[in-house]
Short mmCIF file of C-alpha atoms and ligand atoms in Angstrom, two decimals:
data_model
loop_
_atom_site.label_atom_id
_atom_site.label_comp_id
_atom_site.label_asym_id
_atom_site.label_seq_id
_atom_site.Cartn_x
_atom_site.Cartn_y
_atom_site.Cartn_z
CA MET A 1 -15.40 -31.69 -159.93
CA SER A 2 -11.73 -32.59 -159.89
CA LYS A 3 -9.71 -35.78 -159.73
CA PHE A 4 -8.31 -36.87 -156.39
CA ILE A 5 -4.85 -37.46 -157.91
CA ASP A 6 -4.62 -33.67 -158.46
CA SER A 7 -5.59 -32.86 -154.85
CA LYS A 8 -3.33 -31.03 -152.43
CA TYR A 9 -3.48 -34.10 -150.18
CA VAL A 10 -1.90 -36.46 -152.72
CA LYS A 11 0.65 -33.80 -153.74
CA LYS A 12 1.69 -33.17 -150.14
CA ILE A 13 1.95 -36.84 -149.14
CA CYS A 14 4.14 -37.43 -152.24
CA GLU A 15 6.36 -34.51 -151.22
CA ILE A 16 6.65 -35.66 -147.59
CA THR A 17 7.35 -39.34 -148.37
CA TYR A 18 10.09 -38.32 -150.80
CA ALA A 19 11.60 -35.85 -148.31
CA SER A 20 11.62 -38.55 -145.61
CA TYR A 21 13.32 -40.99 -148.00
CA ASP A 22 15.80 -38.26 -149.00
CA HIS A 23 16.70 -37.73 -145.33
CA GLY A 24 17.70 -41.42 -145.16
CA TRP A 25 14.81 -42.44 -142.91
CA ASP A 26 13.06 -44.89 -145.24
CA GLU A 27 15.35 -47.52 -146.69
CA ARG A 28 13.53 -50.02 -148.94
CA ASN A 29 9.90 -50.22 -147.72
CA GLY A 30 10.62 -48.63 -144.33
CA GLY A 31 8.12 -46.09 -143.04
CA ASN A 32 4.43 -45.39 -143.46
CA VAL A 33 2.13 -42.41 -143.18
CA SER A 34 -1.61 -41.83 -142.86
CA LEU A 35 -3.59 -38.61 -143.32
CA ARG A 36 -7.15 -38.38 -141.93
CA LEU A 37 -9.65 -36.72 -144.27
CA THR A 38 -13.30 -35.85 -143.75
CA VAL A 39 -16.33 -35.97 -146.04
CA GLU A 40 -16.06 -32.18 -146.25
CA ASP A 41 -12.41 -32.36 -147.42
CA LEU A 42 -13.43 -34.76 -150.18
CA LYS A 43 -16.64 -33.20 -151.48
CA ASP A 44 -15.08 -31.83 -154.69
CA PHE A 45 -13.65 -35.11 -156.03
CA SER A 46 -15.61 -37.09 -158.61
CA ASP A 47 -13.58 -40.32 -158.62
CA ILE A 48 -13.86 -41.47 -155.00
CA ALA A 49 -17.59 -42.15 -154.82
CA THR A 50 -17.62 -45.95 -155.17
CA VAL A 51 -16.10 -48.70 -153.07
CA LYS A 52 -13.40 -50.45 -155.14
CA ARG A 53 -12.53 -53.16 -152.64
CA VAL A 54 -13.26 -54.09 -149.03
CA LEU A 55 -10.33 -54.79 -146.70
CA ASN A 56 -10.13 -56.41 -143.27
CA LEU A 57 -8.74 -54.01 -140.67
CA GLY A 58 -7.84 -56.65 -138.07
CA PHE A 59 -9.15 -54.63 -135.11
CA ASP A 60 -12.14 -52.56 -134.07
CA ALA A 61 -11.89 -49.04 -135.54
CA GLN A 62 -15.52 -48.11 -134.94
CA LYS A 63 -14.52 -44.81 -133.32
CA LEU A 64 -13.31 -43.75 -136.77
CA ALA A 65 -16.33 -45.04 -138.75
CA GLY A 66 -17.04 -42.91 -141.81
CA GLN A 67 -13.65 -41.18 -141.71
CA TYR A 68 -11.21 -41.42 -144.59
CA PHE A 69 -7.47 -42.15 -144.47
CA LEU A 70 -4.98 -41.56 -147.25
CA VAL A 71 -2.32 -44.14 -146.42
CA THR A 72 0.86 -45.66 -147.87
CA GLY A 73 0.80 -49.29 -148.98
CA THR A 74 2.45 -52.32 -147.41
CA GLY A 75 5.76 -53.22 -149.05
CA ARG A 76 5.86 -49.93 -150.98
CA TYR A 77 8.93 -47.71 -151.06
CA PHE A 78 8.75 -44.06 -149.90
CA ARG A 79 11.24 -43.34 -152.70
CA ASN A 80 8.62 -44.35 -155.29
CA VAL A 81 5.36 -42.84 -154.00
CA ILE A 82 5.99 -39.59 -155.88
CA LYS A 83 6.33 -41.53 -159.15
CA GLN A 84 3.36 -43.89 -158.74
CA PRO A 85 0.86 -42.53 -156.22
CA LEU A 86 -2.04 -44.50 -157.74
CA LEU A 87 -0.24 -47.74 -156.86
CA ASP A 88 1.49 -46.84 -153.60
CA LEU A 89 -1.29 -44.82 -151.92
CA GLY A 90 -4.84 -45.76 -151.03
CA LEU A 91 -7.82 -43.77 -149.77
CA ILE A 92 -9.69 -45.91 -147.26
CA ARG A 93 -13.03 -45.19 -145.61
CA ILE A 94 -13.60 -46.92 -142.28
CA ALA A 95 -16.84 -48.92 -142.62
CA GLU A 96 -19.76 -48.39 -140.26
CA ASP A 97 -19.04 -51.60 -138.32
CA GLY A 98 -15.40 -50.48 -137.75
CA GLN A 99 -14.08 -53.90 -138.81
CA LYS A 100 -13.54 -53.18 -142.49
CA GLY A 101 -11.90 -50.55 -144.63
CA GLU A 102 -13.45 -49.54 -147.94
CA LEU A 103 -10.94 -48.69 -150.65
CA MET A 104 -12.25 -45.63 -152.51
CA TRP A 105 -9.16 -44.77 -154.57
CA GLY A 106 -5.59 -45.97 -155.24
CA PHE A 107 -3.76 -49.28 -154.61
CA GLU A 108 -4.60 -49.91 -158.26
CA ASP A 109 -2.35 -52.97 -158.64
CA GLY A 110 -3.99 -54.80 -155.74
CA GLY A 111 -2.06 -53.15 -152.91
CA GLN A 112 -3.02 -53.14 -149.23
CA PRO A 113 -2.45 -50.53 -146.52
CA THR A 114 0.75 -50.54 -144.48
CA SER A 115 1.22 -53.37 -141.98
CA GLU A 116 1.25 -50.63 -139.34
CA PHE A 117 -2.25 -49.39 -140.29
CA PRO A 118 -3.80 -50.74 -137.03
CA SER A 119 -1.08 -48.87 -135.09
CA HIS A 120 -1.85 -45.71 -137.06
CA LEU A 121 -5.59 -45.96 -136.47
CA MET A 122 -5.11 -46.63 -132.75
CA SER A 123 -2.86 -43.56 -132.52
CA HIS A 124 -5.38 -41.43 -134.43
CA ILE A 125 -8.10 -42.54 -131.97
CA ALA A 126 -5.86 -41.75 -128.98
CA ARG A 127 -4.83 -38.29 -130.21
CA LEU A 128 -8.34 -37.30 -131.33
CA GLN A 129 -9.40 -37.45 -127.66
CA TYR A 130 -7.06 -34.53 -126.95
CA ASP A 131 -6.84 -32.75 -130.25
CA THR A 132 -9.75 -32.47 -132.66
CA GLN A 133 -7.28 -31.15 -135.26
CA GLN A 134 -5.34 -34.47 -135.23
CA ARG A 135 -4.79 -35.54 -138.86
CA VAL A 136 -1.46 -37.29 -139.41
CA VAL A 137 0.43 -40.30 -138.10
CA MET A 138 3.90 -40.79 -139.52
CA HIS A 139 6.34 -43.62 -138.91
CA CYS A 140 9.93 -43.78 -140.20
CA HIS A 141 13.43 -44.97 -139.29
CA PRO A 142 15.65 -41.96 -138.38
CA THR A 143 19.24 -43.18 -138.02
CA ASN A 144 20.42 -41.24 -134.98
CA ILE A 145 17.29 -41.89 -132.91
CA ILE A 146 17.68 -45.63 -133.58
CA ALA A 147 21.39 -45.46 -132.68
CA MET A 148 20.58 -43.73 -129.39
CA SER A 149 18.24 -46.58 -128.46
CA PHE A 150 21.34 -48.80 -128.18
CA THR A 151 23.51 -46.45 -126.14
CA GLN A 152 20.97 -44.82 -123.77
CA ASP A 153 18.75 -46.18 -121.02
CA LEU A 154 15.20 -46.39 -122.37
CA ASP A 155 13.95 -43.79 -119.91
CA GLU A 156 11.60 -41.03 -121.07
CA ARG A 157 12.90 -38.39 -118.64
CA HIS A 158 16.51 -39.07 -119.63
CA TRP A 159 15.75 -38.96 -123.37
CA SER A 160 13.56 -35.87 -123.16
CA ARG A 161 16.12 -33.91 -121.18
CA LEU A 162 18.99 -35.01 -123.40
CA LEU A 163 17.12 -34.10 -126.62
CA TRP A 164 15.90 -30.77 -125.15
CA LYS A 165 19.47 -29.79 -124.30
CA MET A 166 20.87 -30.52 -127.76
CA GLN A 167 19.39 -27.36 -129.32
CA ALA A 168 17.19 -24.46 -128.25
CA GLU A 169 14.50 -25.56 -130.74
CA SER A 170 13.73 -28.91 -129.07
CA LEU A 171 11.81 -27.76 -126.01
CA VAL A 172 9.75 -25.35 -128.09
CA VAL A 173 8.74 -28.08 -130.58
CA PHE A 174 8.17 -30.98 -128.13
CA PRO A 175 7.69 -29.43 -124.66
CA GLU A 176 5.95 -32.59 -123.43
CA GLY A 177 9.12 -34.62 -124.18
CA VAL A 178 9.19 -37.99 -125.93
CA GLY A 179 7.51 -41.29 -125.08
CA ILE A 180 9.31 -44.63 -125.34
CA ILE A 181 7.86 -48.14 -125.55
CA PRO A 182 9.88 -51.32 -124.96
CA TYR A 183 11.18 -53.16 -128.02
CA MET A 184 8.20 -55.00 -129.59
CA THR A 185 7.45 -56.84 -132.83
CA PRO A 186 6.36 -54.38 -135.53
CA GLY A 187 3.07 -54.77 -137.36
CA THR A 188 1.22 -56.24 -134.37
CA ASN A 189 -1.85 -54.91 -132.59
CA GLU A 190 0.20 -55.08 -129.34
CA ILE A 191 2.75 -52.50 -130.53
CA GLY A 192 -0.17 -50.42 -131.82
CA ALA A 193 -1.87 -50.45 -128.42
CA ALA A 194 1.39 -49.63 -126.58
CA THR A 195 2.08 -46.73 -128.96
CA ALA A 196 -1.46 -45.38 -128.69
CA ALA A 197 -1.24 -45.55 -124.87
CA LYS A 198 1.88 -43.34 -125.00
CA MET A 199 0.08 -40.97 -127.36
CA GLN A 200 -2.08 -39.95 -124.39
CA ASP A 201 0.92 -37.92 -123.14
CA PHE A 202 3.24 -37.49 -126.12
CA ARG A 203 3.16 -36.68 -129.86
CA VAL A 204 6.40 -38.56 -130.44
CA VAL A 205 6.91 -42.20 -129.48
CA ILE A 206 10.28 -43.92 -129.88
CA TRP A 207 10.34 -47.55 -131.02
CA PRO A 208 13.73 -48.80 -129.76
CA HIS A 209 15.97 -50.41 -132.41
CA HIS A 210 13.37 -49.56 -135.05
CA GLY A 211 12.26 -45.94 -135.44
CA ILE A 212 9.74 -43.33 -134.43
CA PHE A 213 6.01 -42.50 -134.53
CA GLY A 214 5.03 -38.84 -134.79
CA VAL A 215 1.62 -37.16 -135.06
CA GLY A 216 0.30 -33.76 -136.03
CA SER A 217 -2.49 -31.65 -137.44
CA ASP A 218 -0.94 -31.71 -140.91
CA LEU A 219 1.84 -33.43 -142.81
CA ASP A 220 4.31 -30.56 -142.41
CA GLU A 221 3.80 -30.49 -138.66
CA ALA A 222 4.23 -34.25 -138.12
CA PHE A 223 7.27 -34.30 -140.40
CA GLY A 224 8.75 -31.21 -138.75
CA LEU A 225 8.32 -32.78 -135.32
CA ILE A 226 10.21 -35.92 -136.35
CA GLU A 227 12.82 -33.76 -138.10
CA THR A 228 13.44 -31.75 -134.91
CA VAL A 229 13.77 -34.86 -132.72
CA GLU A 230 16.16 -36.47 -135.21
CA LYS A 231 18.18 -33.24 -135.51
CA ALA A 232 18.71 -33.28 -131.73
CA ALA A 233 19.78 -36.94 -131.91
CA THR A 234 22.15 -36.09 -134.79
CA ILE A 235 23.79 -33.35 -132.71
CA TYR A 236 24.21 -35.88 -129.91
CA SER A 237 25.92 -38.26 -132.36
CA GLN A 238 28.17 -35.46 -133.60
CA ILE A 239 29.17 -34.60 -130.04
CA GLY A 240 30.24 -38.23 -129.75
CA ALA A 241 32.19 -37.91 -133.00
CA GLN A 242 33.94 -34.80 -131.61
CA GLY A 243 35.11 -36.75 -128.56
CA GLY A 244 31.96 -36.68 -126.46
CA GLN A 245 33.12 -34.21 -123.84
CA ILE A 246 30.51 -31.54 -123.12
CA LYS A 247 32.09 -28.27 -121.89
CA GLN A 248 28.85 -26.27 -121.54
CA GLU A 249 25.18 -26.90 -122.14
CA ILE A 250 21.66 -25.46 -121.90
CA THR A 251 20.82 -25.39 -118.19
CA ASP A 252 17.44 -26.25 -116.65
CA GLU A 253 16.96 -22.59 -115.83
CA GLN A 254 17.51 -21.76 -119.50
CA LEU A 255 14.97 -24.46 -120.47
CA GLN A 256 12.44 -22.72 -118.21
CA GLN A 257 13.25 -19.37 -119.83
CA LEU A 258 12.76 -20.92 -123.29
CA ALA A 259 9.35 -22.28 -122.28
CA GLN A 260 8.34 -18.89 -120.95
CA ALA A 261 9.59 -16.99 -123.99
CA PHE A 262 7.75 -19.26 -126.43
CA GLY A 263 4.60 -19.74 -124.35
CA VAL A 264 4.86 -23.52 -123.98
CA THR A 265 4.63 -25.67 -120.86
CA ALA A 266 7.65 -27.93 -120.39
CA ASN A 267 6.73 -31.32 -118.93
CA PRO A 268 7.32 -30.67 -115.20
CA LYS A 269 8.26 -34.34 -114.60
CA PHE A 270 11.30 -33.90 -116.83
CA LEU A 271 12.76 -30.70 -115.42
CA ALA A 272 15.37 -30.83 -112.65
CA GLY A 273 14.10 -30.73 -109.08
CA ASN A 274 10.82 -32.41 -110.04
O1 2HA B 1 6.39 -50.04 -143.44
O2 2HA B 1 8.49 -49.54 -141.36
O3 2HA B 1 7.47 -50.90 -139.32
C1 2HA B 1 7.45 -50.82 -143.02
C2 2HA B 1 7.80 -50.50 -141.63
C3 2HA B 1 7.24 -51.38 -140.60
ZN1 ZN B 2 9.22 -49.42 -139.39
#
């Protein structure tokens, strides 16, 4: 039997939170991440067998009863998780009634899960309907995406096309495009429900003037998805810095060719002529 602190899950979440901070996406306590784990994933760890504390979830998570989530703490800094995972991370089992979370490990100085935990759980529930491999919800504050939410109409077709055309990689990584919700107050069940509703169609949801939610089957995938969207937004910013005049670009026909070459289906609503 081994200790959970030495698990690949804790190691990887430490690596990803630090990388996100290092990219400039998690000033102060900005950002949060949750990784879904199963009983099978956890069978080899000796120190997660007893409930340390019971927490109120604030909404009905019964669809996730019995599942475990390794999650960052409220008020904690992504910069620090790598140095103090036992304080800044918690492993929470969703109780049978779906109303409570049982802390099995971590948050050792009395910490609580991120204020966005209801939003995370709602997004996990939404994605699991489409993808049984769904494991990760990640939220952070990428600078160029946030900047674009001031200068662009908050229209999903417009954003998806613009981001697709910034680099050949975009359409391959997010062929469904990006979802956008209206500006809403963070940390509320309302923003959680709006985000989860968008997760029916998208793996990336933009929170205007705030940041981004991304999902995936593992931490690398969710992080890589956000990284690719933010890279496209950064190129858009750089085009602005170079004067903003576009002399040539990826055409819609070339987007179609990309989709074909990489075996993905581009969202037909977002291609020209549709
Ligand atoms: O975790 O980013 O949206 C702090 C936040 C809230
Ligand atoms: Zn945030």
